[in-house]
Tab-separated table of N, CA and C in Angstrom:
chain	number	residue	atom	x	y	z
A	1281	MET	N	0.856	-1.100	0.317
A	1281	MET	CA	0.097	0.590	0.211
A	1281	MET	C	0.701	0.777	0.138
A	1282	SER	N	0.371	2.329	-0.834
A	1282	SER	CA	1.607	3.241	-1.088
A	1282	SER	C	1.163	4.250	0.427
A	1283	LEU	N	2.232	5.467	0.272
A	1283	LEU	CA	2.127	5.977	1.324
A	1283	LEU	C	0.803	7.182	1.376
A	1284	TYR	N	0.404	7.118	-0.448
A	1284	TYR	CA	-0.390	8.111	-0.236
A	1284	TYR	C	-1.741	7.579	0.273
A	1285	SER	N	-2.042	6.215	-0.557
A	1285	SER	CA	-3.466	5.657	0.103
A	1285	SER	C	-2.617	5.469	2.110
A	1286	GLN	N	-1.963	5.386	2.833
A	1286	GLN	CA	-1.739	4.843	3.891
A	1286	GLN	C	-2.617	6.910	4.549
A	1287	TRP	N	-2.761	8.042	3.699
A	1287	TRP	CA	-2.344	8.921	4.493
A	1287	TRP	C	-4.057	8.930	4.472
A	1288	THR	N	-5.274	9.078	2.584
A	1288	THR	CA	-5.857	8.980	3.108
A	1288	THR	C	-6.933	7.933	3.980
A	1289	ASP	N	-5.782	6.778	3.488
A	1289	ASP	CA	-7.071	5.651	5.041
A	1289	ASP	C	-6.853	6.473	6.171
A	1290	MET	N	-5.830	6.473	6.706
A	1290	MET	CA	-6.004	7.002	7.886
A	1290	MET	C	-6.565	8.234	8.245
A	1291	VAL	N	-7.023	9.692	6.904
A	1291	VAL	CA	-7.880	10.960	7.373
A	1291	VAL	C	-9.308	10.244	7.371
A	1292	VAL	N	-9.668	9.166	6.677
A	1292	VAL	CA	-10.708	8.508	6.827
A	1292	VAL	C	-12.170	8.136	8.681
A	1293	GLU	N	-9.927	7.686	8.788
A	1293	GLU	CA	-10.631	6.776	9.881
A	1293	GLU	C	-10.169	8.133	11.292
A	1294	TYR	N	-9.178	9.207	11.016
A	1294	TYR	CA	-9.192	9.887	11.512
A	1294	TYR	C	-10.680	10.463	12.099
A	1295	VAL	N	-11.654	10.957	10.854
A	1295	VAL	CA	-12.350	11.552	10.735
A	1295	VAL	C	-14.311	10.731	11.972
A	1296	LYS	N	-13.421	9.697	11.687
A	1296	LYS	CA	-14.731	8.693	12.132
A	1296	LYS	C	-14.498	7.961	13.834
A	1297	THR	N	-13.300	8.657	14.336
A	1297	THR	CA	-13.646	8.001	15.285
A	1297	THR	C	-13.466	9.898	15.951
A	1298	LYS	N	-12.174	10.238	15.938
A	1298	LYS	CA	-12.351	11.502	16.508
A	1298	LYS	C	-12.614	13.057	15.839
A	1299	GLY	N	-13.642	12.939	15.083
A	1299	GLY	CA	-14.554	14.065	14.366
A	1299	GLY	C	-13.658	14.251	13.187
A	1300	GLU	N	-13.953	15.614	12.265
A	1300	GLU	CA	-13.939	15.983	11.408
A	1300	GLU	C	-12.589	17.440	11.564
A	1301	GLU	N	-12.895	17.683	12.864
A	1301	GLU	CA	-13.032	19.388	13.832
A	1301	GLU	C	-11.946	19.419	14.427
A	1302	ALA	N	-11.268	18.095	14.827
A	1302	ALA	CA	-10.595	17.896	16.122
A	1302	ALA	C	-9.401	17.080	14.631
A	1303	PHE	N	-9.652	16.492	13.113
A	1303	PHE	CA	-9.142	16.459	12.240
A	1303	PHE	C	-7.726	17.687	11.966
A	1304	TRP	N	-9.032	18.647	11.264
A	1304	TRP	CA	-8.415	19.368	10.929
A	1304	TRP	C	-7.920	20.965	12.046
A	1305	VAL	N	-7.694	20.730	13.230
A	1305	VAL	CA	-6.639	21.341	14.574
A	1305	VAL	C	-5.932	20.850	14.247
A	1306	GLU	N	-5.430	19.224	14.267
A	1306	GLU	CA	-4.738	18.769	14.353
A	1306	GLU	C	-3.415	19.064	12.635
A	1307	TYR	N	-4.113	19.563	12.225
A	1307	TYR	CA	-3.184	19.015	10.729
A	1307	TYR	C	-2.793	20.134	10.097
A	1308	SER	N	-4.398	21.424	10.610
A	1308	SER	CA	-3.654	22.327	10.164
A	1308	SER	C	-2.724	23.008	10.818
A	1309	ASP	N	-2.388	22.552	12.471
A	1309	ASP	CA	-0.844	23.008	12.818
A	1309	ASP	C	-0.009	22.739	12.457
A	1310	ILE	N	-0.083	21.211	11.833
A	1310	ILE	CA	0.762	20.590	11.181
A	1310	ILE	C	1.689	21.822	10.550
A	1311	GLU	N	0.254	21.989	9.358
A	1311	GLU	CA	0.774	22.544	7.694
A	1311	GLU	C	1.779	23.170	8.603
A	1312	ARG	N	0.917	24.283	9.320
A	1312	ARG	CA	1.118	25.758	9.072
A	1312	ARG	C	2.926	26.111	9.712
A	1313	ARG	N	3.216	24.809	10.926
A	1313	ARG	CA	4.441	24.829	11.093
A	1313	ARG	C	5.284	24.684	9.318
A	1314	VAL	N	4.800	23.968	9.144
A	1314	VAL	CA	5.973	23.503	7.948
A	1314	VAL	C	6.406	24.209	6.767
A	1315	TYR	N	4.785	25.505	6.526
A	1315	TYR	CA	4.673	26.347	5.736
A	1315	TYR	C	5.435	27.926	6.503
A	1316	THR	N	5.730	27.742	7.808
A	1316	THR	CA	6.930	28.746	8.345
A	1316	THR	C	7.565	28.793	8.592
A	1317	ASP	N	8.172	27.260	8.090
A	1317	ASP	CA	10.193	27.215	8.280
A	1317	ASP	C	9.982	27.161	6.441
A	1318	LEU	N	9.140	26.818	5.538
A	1318	LEU	CA	9.501	26.852	4.302
A	1318	LEU	C	9.358	28.355	3.827
A	1319	LEU	N	8.695	29.383	4.254
A	1319	LEU	CA	8.484	30.412	3.884
A	1319	LEU	C	10.064	31.269	4.141
A	1320	ALA	N	10.228	30.912	5.644
A	1320	ALA	CA	10.707	32.272	5.560
A	1320	ALA	C	12.063	31.176	5.417
A	1321	ALA	N	12.359	30.763	4.730
A	1321	ALA	CA	13.677	30.435	3.847
A	1321	ALA	C	13.215	29.803	2.247
A	1322	HIS	N	12.752	30.792	2.242
A	1322	HIS	CA	12.312	30.923	0.642
A	1322	HIS	C	12.569	31.304	-0.730
A	1323	ASN	N	14.086	31.471	-0.227
A	1323	ASN	CA	15.370	31.413	-1.304
A	1323	ASN	C	16.223	29.895	-1.417
A	1324	THR	N	15.077	29.262	-0.314
A	1324	THR	CA	16.519	28.064	-1.238
A	1324	THR	C	15.523	26.890	-1.693
A	1325	VAL	N	15.803	25.797	-1.678
A	1325	VAL	CA	14.945	24.839	-1.959
A	1325	VAL	C	15.052	23.779	-1.267
A	1326	LYS	N	14.289	23.691	-0.385
A	1326	LYS	CA	14.668	22.270	0.781
A	1326	LYS	C	14.112	21.129	-0.152
A	1327	LYS	N	15.350	20.124	0.440
A	1327	LYS	CA	15.010	18.994	0.381
A	1327	LYS	C	14.977	18.423	1.618
A	1328	SER	N	14.368	16.689	1.391
A	1328	SER	CA	14.036	16.284	2.667
A	1328	SER	C	13.000	15.323	2.239
A	1329	THR	N	13.647	14.220	3.413
A	1329	THR	CA	12.379	13.590	3.396
A	1329	THR	C	11.158	13.347	3.636
A	1330	ILE	N	9.814	12.272	3.618
A	1330	ILE	CA	8.830	12.723	5.068
A	1330	ILE	C	9.290	12.324	5.387
A	1331	ALA	N	10.035	11.372	6.109
A	1331	ALA	CA	10.312	10.259	7.266
A	1331	ALA	C	10.998	11.736	8.557
A	1332	GLU	N	11.980	11.956	7.178
A	1332	GLU	CA	12.360	13.195	8.535
A	1332	GLU	C	11.682	13.957	8.797
A	1333	LEU	N	10.700	14.935	7.389
A	1333	LEU	CA	10.441	15.874	8.552
A	1333	LEU	C	8.755	15.405	9.150
A	1334	ALA	N	8.527	14.627	9.555
A	1334	ALA	CA	8.036	13.817	10.352
A	1334	ALA	C	7.961	13.569	11.594
A	1335	LYS	N	10.059	13.750	11.482
A	1335	LYS	CA	10.538	13.509	12.830
A	1335	LYS	C	10.659	14.565	13.195
A	1336	THR	N	11.329	16.035	12.317
A	1336	THR	CA	11.215	17.158	12.810
A	1336	THR	C	9.613	17.845	13.708
A	1337	TYR	N	8.908	17.748	12.222
A	1337	TYR	CA	7.708	18.679	12.641
A	1337	TYR	C	6.786	16.977	13.997
A	1338	ASN	N	7.518	16.783	14.685
A	1338	ASN	CA	6.952	15.532	15.785
A	1338	ASN	C	5.768	14.511	15.322
A	1339	THR	N	5.513	13.924	14.132
A	1339	THR	CA	4.166	13.877	13.522
A	1339	THR	C	4.727	12.289	12.741
A	1340	THR	N	2.896	12.506	12.560
A	1340	THR	CA	3.417	10.549	11.542
A	1340	THR	C	3.004	10.834	9.141
A	1341	THR	N	4.035	10.554	9.311
A	1341	THR	CA	4.413	10.013	8.237
A	1341	THR	C	3.342	10.682	7.009
A	1342	GLU	N	2.293	9.775	7.734
A	1342	GLU	CA	1.249	10.287	6.702
A	1342	GLU	C	0.552	10.966	7.219
A	1343	PHE	N	0.944	12.257	7.532
A	1343	PHE	CA	0.372	13.730	8.780
A	1343	PHE	C	0.968	14.518	7.585
A	1344	ILE	N	2.169	13.912	6.985
A	1344	ILE	CA	3.739	14.949	6.270
A	1344	ILE	C	3.385	14.574	4.874
A	1345	MET	N	2.817	13.121	4.463
A	1345	MET	CA	2.164	12.881	2.973
A	1345	MET	C	1.264	13.975	3.031
A	1346	GLY	N	0.310	14.175	3.548
A	1346	GLY	CA	-1.063	14.868	3.472
A	1346	GLY	C	-0.163	16.586	3.195
A	1347	PHE	N	0.698	16.946	3.773
A	1347	PHE	CA	1.839	18.106	3.601
A	1347	PHE	C	1.762	18.320	2.367
A	1348	VAL	N	2.760	17.377	1.428
A	1348	VAL	CA	2.718	16.827	-0.036
A	1348	VAL	C	1.745	16.556	-0.877
A	1349	ASP	N	0.796	15.813	-0.363
A	1349	ASP	CA	-0.646	16.583	-1.170
A	1349	ASP	C	-1.068	17.400	-1.518
A	1350	GLY	N	-0.738	18.870	-0.251
A	1350	GLY	CA	-0.994	19.591	-0.598
A	1350	GLY	C	-0.232	20.312	-1.251
A	1351	ILE	N	0.773	20.594	-1.235
A	1351	ILE	CA	1.679	21.102	-2.448
A	1351	ILE	C	1.449	20.661	-3.266
A	1352	ASN	N	1.476	19.797	-3.589
A	1352	ASN	CA	2.440	19.608	-5.003
A	1352	ASN	C	1.969	20.013	-6.339
A	1353	GLU	N	0.655	20.818	-5.722
A	1353	GLU	CA	0.669	21.371	-7.473
A	1353	GLU	C	0.586	23.249	-7.963
A	1354	SER	N	1.686	23.253	-6.232
A	1354	SER	CA	2.910	24.388	-6.632
A	1354	SER	C	3.944	23.777	-6.714
A	1355	LEU	N	4.434	22.611	-6.620
A	1355	LEU	CA	5.832	22.926	-6.299
A	1355	LEU	C	5.382	22.394	-8.102
A	1356	LYS	N	7.149	23.438	-8.239
A	1356	LYS	CA	7.823	23.577	-10.337
A	1356	LYS	C	7.705	21.790	-10.694
A	1357	ASN	N	8.614	21.512	-9.892
A	1357	ASN	CA	7.935	19.654	-10.598
A	1357	ASN	C	7.439	18.529	-9.554
A	1358	PRO	N	6.057	19.032	-9.597
A	1358	PRO	CA	4.585	18.045	-8.405
A	1358	PRO	C	5.696	16.238	-9.583
A	1359	TYR	N	5.028	15.905	-8.259
A	1359	TYR	CA	5.246	14.148	-7.792
A	1359	TYR	C	4.275	13.791	-8.054
A	1360	ASP	N	4.390	12.802	-8.949
A	1360	ASP	CA	3.281	11.144	-8.136
A	1360	ASP	C	3.207	10.320	-7.220
A	1361	LEU	N	2.248	11.351	-6.078
A	1361	LEU	CA	1.888	11.340	-4.803
A	1361	LEU	C	2.029	9.408	-4.735
A	1362	GLU	N	1.912	8.545	-5.874
A	1362	GLU	CA	1.100	6.815	-5.348
A	1362	GLU	C	2.337	6.120	-5.307
A	1363	THR	N	3.636	6.915	-5.904
A	1363	THR	CA	4.648	6.136	-5.125
A	1363	THR	C	5.524	6.885	-5.140
A	1364	VAL	N	5.994	7.765	-4.700
A	1364	VAL	CA	6.608	8.393	-3.113
A	1364	VAL	C	6.456	8.168	-1.939
A	1365	GLU	N	7.390	6.930	-1.501
A	1365	GLU	CA	7.816	7.013	-0.416
A	1365	GLU	C	8.165	7.771	0.775
A	1366	ALA	N	8.710	7.003	1.893
A	1366	ALA	CA	8.621	7.918	3.348
A	1366	ALA	C	10.441	8.052	3.301
A	1367	ASP	N	10.999	7.576	2.507
A	1367	ASP	CA	11.888	7.598	2.815
A	1367	ASP	C	13.370	7.953	1.659
A	1368	GLN	N	12.361	8.387	0.417
A	1368	GLN	CA	12.920	9.281	-1.050
A	1368	GLN	C	12.951	10.560	-0.661
A	1369	GLU	N	13.839	10.640	-1.078
A	1369	GLU	CA	14.074	12.924	-0.961
A	1369	GLU	C	13.445	13.017	-2.428
A	1370	LEU	N	12.709	14.237	-1.341
A	1370	LEU	CA	12.063	15.193	-1.760
A	1370	LEU	C	12.170	16.355	-2.480
A	1371	ALA	N	11.866	16.981	-3.019
A	1371	ALA	CA	12.769	18.841	-3.659
A	1371	ALA	C	11.415	19.776	-3.560
A	1372	PHE	N	11.641	20.737	-2.982
A	1372	PHE	CA	10.269	21.730	-2.103
A	1372	PHE	C	10.578	22.485	-3.450
A	1373	ASP	N	10.184	22.568	-4.445
A	1373	ASP	CA	10.806	23.762	-5.418
A	1373	ASP	C	9.853	24.307	-6.144
A	1374	ILE	N	9.963	25.956	-5.311
A	1374	ILE	CA	7.581	26.110	-5.001
A	1374	ILE	C	7.938	27.768	-6.056
A	1375	ASN	N	6.757	27.097	-6.289
A	1375	ASN	CA	5.626	28.349	-7.338
A	1375	ASN	C	5.763	29.005	-5.993
A	1376	PHE	N	5.741	30.081	-5.910
A	1376	PHE	CA	5.439	30.784	-4.838
A	1376	PHE	C	3.612	32.053	-5.417
A	1377	GLU	N	4.049	32.031	-6.108
A	1377	GLU	CA	2.632	32.698	-6.640
A	1377	GLU	C	1.221	31.771	-7.065
A	1378	GLN	N	1.849	30.880	-7.752
A	1378	GLN	CA	1.401	29.149	-7.569
A	1378	GLN	C	0.853	29.145	-6.318
A	1379	LEU	N	1.619	28.975	-5.143
A	1379	LEU	CA	0.779	28.275	-3.875
A	1379	LEU	C	0.335	29.474	-3.226
A	1380	TYR	N	0.349	30.543	-2.922
A	1380	TYR	CA	-0.100	31.582	-3.007
A	1380	TYR	C	-2.280	31.304	-3.191
A	1381	PHE	N	-1.598	31.388	-4.161
A	1381	PHE	CA	-3.169	30.795	-5.433
A	1381	PHE	C	-3.335	29.277	-4.590
A	1382	ASN	N	-3.217	28.549	-4.800
A	1382	ASN	CA	-4.076	27.585	-4.213
A	1382	ASN	C	-4.341	27.528	-2.620
A	1383	MET	N	-3.570	28.388	-2.123
A	1383	MET	CA	-3.841	28.111	-0.064
A	1383	MET	C	-5.349	29.333	-0.121
A	1384	LEU	N	-5.164	30.963	-0.843
A	1384	LEU	CA	-6.889	31.729	-0.990
A	1384	LEU	C	-8.238	30.436	-2.052
A	1385	ASP	N	-7.873	29.821	-2.561
A	1385	ASP	CA	-8.562	28.355	-3.329
A	1385	ASP	C	-9.053	27.774	-2.272
A	1386	ALA	N	-7.875	27.203	-0.694
A	1386	ALA	CA	-8.358	26.293	-0.547
A	1386	ALA	C	-8.736	27.787	0.860
A	1387	LYS	N	-9.335	28.421	0.415
A	1387	LYS	CA	-9.745	29.385	1.935
A	1387	LYS	C	-8.666	29.143	3.128
A	1388	ALA	N	-7.010	28.875	3.800
A	1388	ALA	CA	-6.466	28.704	4.098
A	1388	ALA	C	-5.586	29.779	4.863
A	1389	ASP	N	-6.782	30.707	4.963
A	1389	ASP	CA	-6.250	31.983	6.048
A	1389	ASP	C	-5.355	32.420	6.572
A	1390	TYR	N	-5.202	30.940	7.897
A	1390	TYR	CA	-4.063	30.356	8.421
A	1390	TYR	C	-3.060	30.095	7.883
A	1391	LEU	N	-2.310	29.737	6.829
A	1391	LEU	CA	-1.511	30.402	6.140
A	1391	LEU	C	-1.378	31.351	5.018
A	1392	TYR	N	-2.015	32.051	4.445
A	1392	TYR	CA	-1.797	33.025	3.426
A	1392	TYR	C	-1.866	34.515	4.543
A	1393	GLU	N	-1.824	33.569	5.351
A	1393	GLU	CA	-2.027	35.266	6.334
A	1393	GLU	C	-0.531	35.233	7.189
A	1394	LEU	N	0.114	34.288	6.915
A	1394	LEU	CA	1.011	34.009	7.351
A	1394	LEU	C	2.468	35.439	7.320
A	1395	PRO	N	3.112	36.001	8.595
A	1395	PRO	CA	3.401	37.053	7.906
A	1395	PRO	C	5.161	36.975	7.475
A	1396	GLN	N	4.973	35.521	7.083
A	1396	GLN	CA	6.512	35.441	6.225
A	1396	GLN	C	6.321	35.301	4.903
A	1397	TRP	N	5.209	35.730	4.688
A	1397	TRP	CA	4.476	36.288	2.947
A	1397	TRP	C	5.211	37.831	2.824
A	1398	GLU	N	5.255	38.448	3.809
A	1398	GLU	CA	5.746	39.843	3.931
A	1398	GLU	C	7.903	39.886	3.121
A	1399	GLY	N	8.289	38.733	3.468
A	1399	GLY	CA	9.424	38.431	2.773
A	1399	GLY	C	9.942	38.160	1.146
A	1400	ILE	N	8.015	37.503	0.704
A	1400	ILE	CA	7.763	37.498	-0.122
A	1400	ILE	C	7.683	38.054	-1.859
A	1401	PHE	N	6.658	38.346	-0.950
A	1401	PHE	CA	5.610	39.741	-1.938
A	1401	PHE	C	5.648	41.085	-0.918
A	1402	SER	N	5.294	41.791	-2.037
A	1402	SER	CA	5.187	43.361	-1.417
A	1402	SER	C	3.169	42.594	-1.075
A	1403	VAL	N	2.737	43.836	-0.617
A	1403	VAL	CA	0.994	43.235	-0.364
A	1403	VAL	C	0.455	43.747	-1.815
A	1404	GLU	N	0.973	44.542	-2.302
A	1404	GLU	CA	0.479	44.709	-3.574
A	1404	GLU	C	0.547	43.444	-4.286
A	1405	LYS	N	0.946	42.858	-4.366
A	1405	LYS	CA	1.387	41.743	-5.214
A	1405	LYS	C	0.428	40.482	-4.551
A	1406	ARG	N	0.016	40.192	-3.484
A	1406	ARG	CA	-0.456	39.667	-2.664
A	1406	ARG	C	-2.118	39.887	-2.657
A	1407	LYS	N	-2.134	41.523	-3.038
A	1407	LYS	CA	-3.521	41.718	-3.625
A	1407	LYS	C	-3.552	41.847	-5.135
A	1408	GLU	N	-2.415	41.179	-5.785
A	1408	GLU	CA	-2.829	41.246	-7.426
A	1408	GLU	C	-3.149	39.496	-7.099
A	1409	ILE	N	-2.957	39.031	-6.540
A	1409	ILE	CA	-3.090	37.669	-7.005
A	1409	ILE	C	-3.928	37.082	-6.422
A	1410	ALA	N	-5.006	37.881	-5.512
A	1410	ALA	CA	-6.373	37.600	-4.704
A	1410	ALA	C	-6.892	38.212	-5.738
A	1411	VAL	N	-6.649	39.670	-6.584
A	1411	VAL	CA	-7.815	39.945	-7.961
A	1411	VAL	C	-7.555	38.308	-8.241
A	1412	GLN	N	-6.382	37.779	-8.937
A	1412	GLN	CA	-6.888	36.965	-10.269
A	1412	GLN	C	-7.210	35.719	-9.659
A	1413	TYR	N	-7.135	34.999	-8.262
A	1413	TYR	CA	-7.871	34.398	-7.669
A	1413	TYR	C	-9.695	34.313	-7.371
A	1414	ARG	N	-9.691	35.429	-7.493
A	1414	ARG	CA	-11.042	36.317	-7.402
A	1414	ARG	C	-11.837	36.363	-9.292
A	1415	GLU	N	-10.767	36.390	-9.316
A	1415	GLU	CA	-11.896	37.240	-11.651
A	1415	GLU	C	-11.683	35.218	-11.883
A	1416	SER	N	-10.609	34.169	-11.048
A	1416	SER	CA	-11.026	33.246	-11.835
A	1416	SER	C	-12.027	32.126	-11.940
A	1417	LYS	N	-13.040	32.530	-10.110
A	1417	LYS	CA	-13.974	32.164	-10.150
A	1417	LYS	C	-15.321	32.695	-10.714
A	1418	ILE	N	-15.466	33.941	-11.580
A	1418	ILE	CA	-16.159	34.279	-11.546
A	1418	ILE	C	-16.572	33.454	-13.229
A	1419	VAL	N	-17.365	33.172	-13.160
A	1419	VAL	CA	-18.654	32.044	-14.380
A	1419	VAL	C	-19.660	33.476	-15.221
A	1420	ARG	N	-18.252	33.897	-16.459
A	1420	ARG	CA	-18.874	34.970	-17.109
A	1420	ARG	C	-20.286	33.984	-18.579
A	1421	ASN	N	-20.709	34.072	-19.205
A	1421	ASN	CA	-21.475	33.658	-20.277
A	1421	ASN	C	-21.806	34.339	-21.166
A	1422	GLU	N	-20.063	33.524	-22.312
A	1422	GLU	CA	-19.861	34.763	-23.234
A	1422	GLU	C	-20.613	34.639	-25.074
A	1423	ASN	N	-21.381	33.369	-25.185
A	1423	ASN	CA	-22.543	33.279	-25.377
A	1423	ASN	C	-24.127	33.777	-25.168
A	1424	LYS	N	-24.117	34.085	-24.224
A	1424	LYS	CA	-25.937	34.099	-24.216
A	1424	LYS	C	-26.865	34.827	-25.537
A	1425	ILE	N	-27.771	33.812	-25.472
A	1425	ILE	CA	-28.744	34.161	-26.334
A	1425	ILE	C	-30.019	34.992	-26.006
A	1426	GLY	N	-30.154	35.987	-26.497
A	1426	GLY	CA	-30.611	37.583	-27.302
A	1426	GLY	C	-32.340	36.908	-27.236
A	1427	ARG	N	-33.458	37.355	-27.066
A	1427	ARG	CA	-35.301	37.156	-26.883
A	1427	ARG	C	-35.259	36.526	-28.320
A	1428	ASN	N	-34.575	38.155	-29.644
A	1428	ASN	CA	-34.237	37.718	-31.096
A	1428	ASN	C	-34.148	37.056	-31.663
A	1429	ASP	N	-33.373	35.949	-30.524
A	1429	ASP	CA	-31.826	35.942	-31.758
A	1429	ASP	C	-32.797	34.526	-31.792
A	1430	PRO	N	-32.078	33.654	-33.336
A	1430	PRO	CA	-32.667	32.530	-33.784
A	1430	PRO	C	-32.147	31.369	-33.388
A	1431	CYS	N	-33.699	30.394	-32.287
A	1431	CYS	CA	-33.593	29.554	-31.299
A	1431	CYS	C	-31.905	28.162	-31.837
A	1432	PRO	N	-31.615	28.522	-31.257
A	1432	PRO	CA	-30.253	27.877	-30.945
A	1432	PRO	C	-30.958	26.136	-31.284
A	1433	CYS	N	-31.887	25.917	-30.841
A	1433	CYS	CA	-32.095	24.683	-31.320
A	1433	CYS	C	-33.085	23.482	-32.748
A	1434	GLY	N	-32.433	25.317	-33.766
A	1434	GLY	CA	-32.680	25.007	-35.028
A	1434	GLY	C	-33.654	24.605	-36.020
A	1435	SER	N	-34.911	25.285	-34.792
A	1435	SER	CA	-36.450	25.146	-35.501
A	1435	SER	C	-36.392	26.708	-36.715
A	1436	GLY	N	-35.899	27.193	-36.358
A	1436	GLY	CA	-35.956	28.413	-37.017
A	1436	GLY	C	-37.489	29.367	-36.566
A	1437	LYS	N	-37.431	29.575	-35.547
A	1437	LYS	CA	-38.120	30.290	-34.496
A	1437	LYS	C	-36.586	31.881	-33.629
A	1438	LYS	N	-37.626	32.414	-33.538
A	1438	LYS	CA	-37.332	33.333	-32.487
A	1438	LYS	C	-36.951	32.619	-31.572
A	1439	TYR	N	-36.500	32.476	-30.414
A	1439	TYR	CA	-36.083	31.808	-29.488
A	1439	TYR	C	-36.884	32.254	-28.586
A	1440	LYS	N	-37.390	33.388	-28.266
A	1440	LYS	CA	-38.391	34.372	-27.505
A	1440	LYS	C	-39.806	33.415	-27.646
A	1441	LYS	N	-39.933	32.497	-29.064
A	1441	LYS	CA	-41.208	31.871	-29.422
A	1441	LYS	C	-41.216	30.756	-29.343
A	1442	CYS	N	-39.832	30.351	-29.136
A	1442	CYS	CA	-39.650	28.272	-29.063
A	1442	CYS	C	-38.880	28.104	-27.857
A	1443	CYS	N	-37.549	27.856	-27.225
A	1443	CYS	CA	-37.016	27.081	-26.446
A	1443	CYS	C	-37.044	28.253	-25.019
A	1444	GLY	N	-37.238	29.603	-25.277
A	1444	GLY	CA	-37.036	30.674	-24.756
A	1444	GLY	C	-38.759	31.060	-24.010
A	1445	LYS	N	-39.726	30.246	-23.941
A	1445	LYS	CA	-40.901	31.053	-23.970
A	1445	LYS	C	-41.184	30.220	-22.480
A	1446	ALA	N	-40.819	28.978	-21.939
A	1446	ALA	CA	-40.711	29.334	-21.126
A	1446	ALA	C	-40.002	30.021	-20.185
A	1447	GLU	N	-39.599	30.618	-20.236
A	1447	GLU	CA	-38.173	32.268	-19.225
A	1447	GLU	C	-39.237	32.802	-18.994
């Protein structure tokens, strides 16, 4: 069984036995500590194994695998999580703009409000990324059908007299 599968199974069991809130309290504490260190040393690419990180942050390899799962999309070279092993060296070469964006998307204010971001991006840059995030969530219907346009069903009637009649 892969470490990634162990992580997902552990989450399910943890939530069943201790509850979802307890899971998030423990996981977010671990995640906050790891990100605080990674962001503080943002000029260097952190290299470590999951086992070493688990020891450093006094947690299990499953919780660190969860952290890797969370940061993976923000890495310049993402990993195939199903093949990652506890003693495999990982390089955390982070795309910080993508990471900040993903933290906004996850609504992880406890992460995107860390003071370490001040050393990476200016307030203006963080606001710019936040605007890009909000823009990405707006759904625009570019092909709006006017009531007097031909109906898209192909009947030859105006939309208002055909499929738009019920509106």
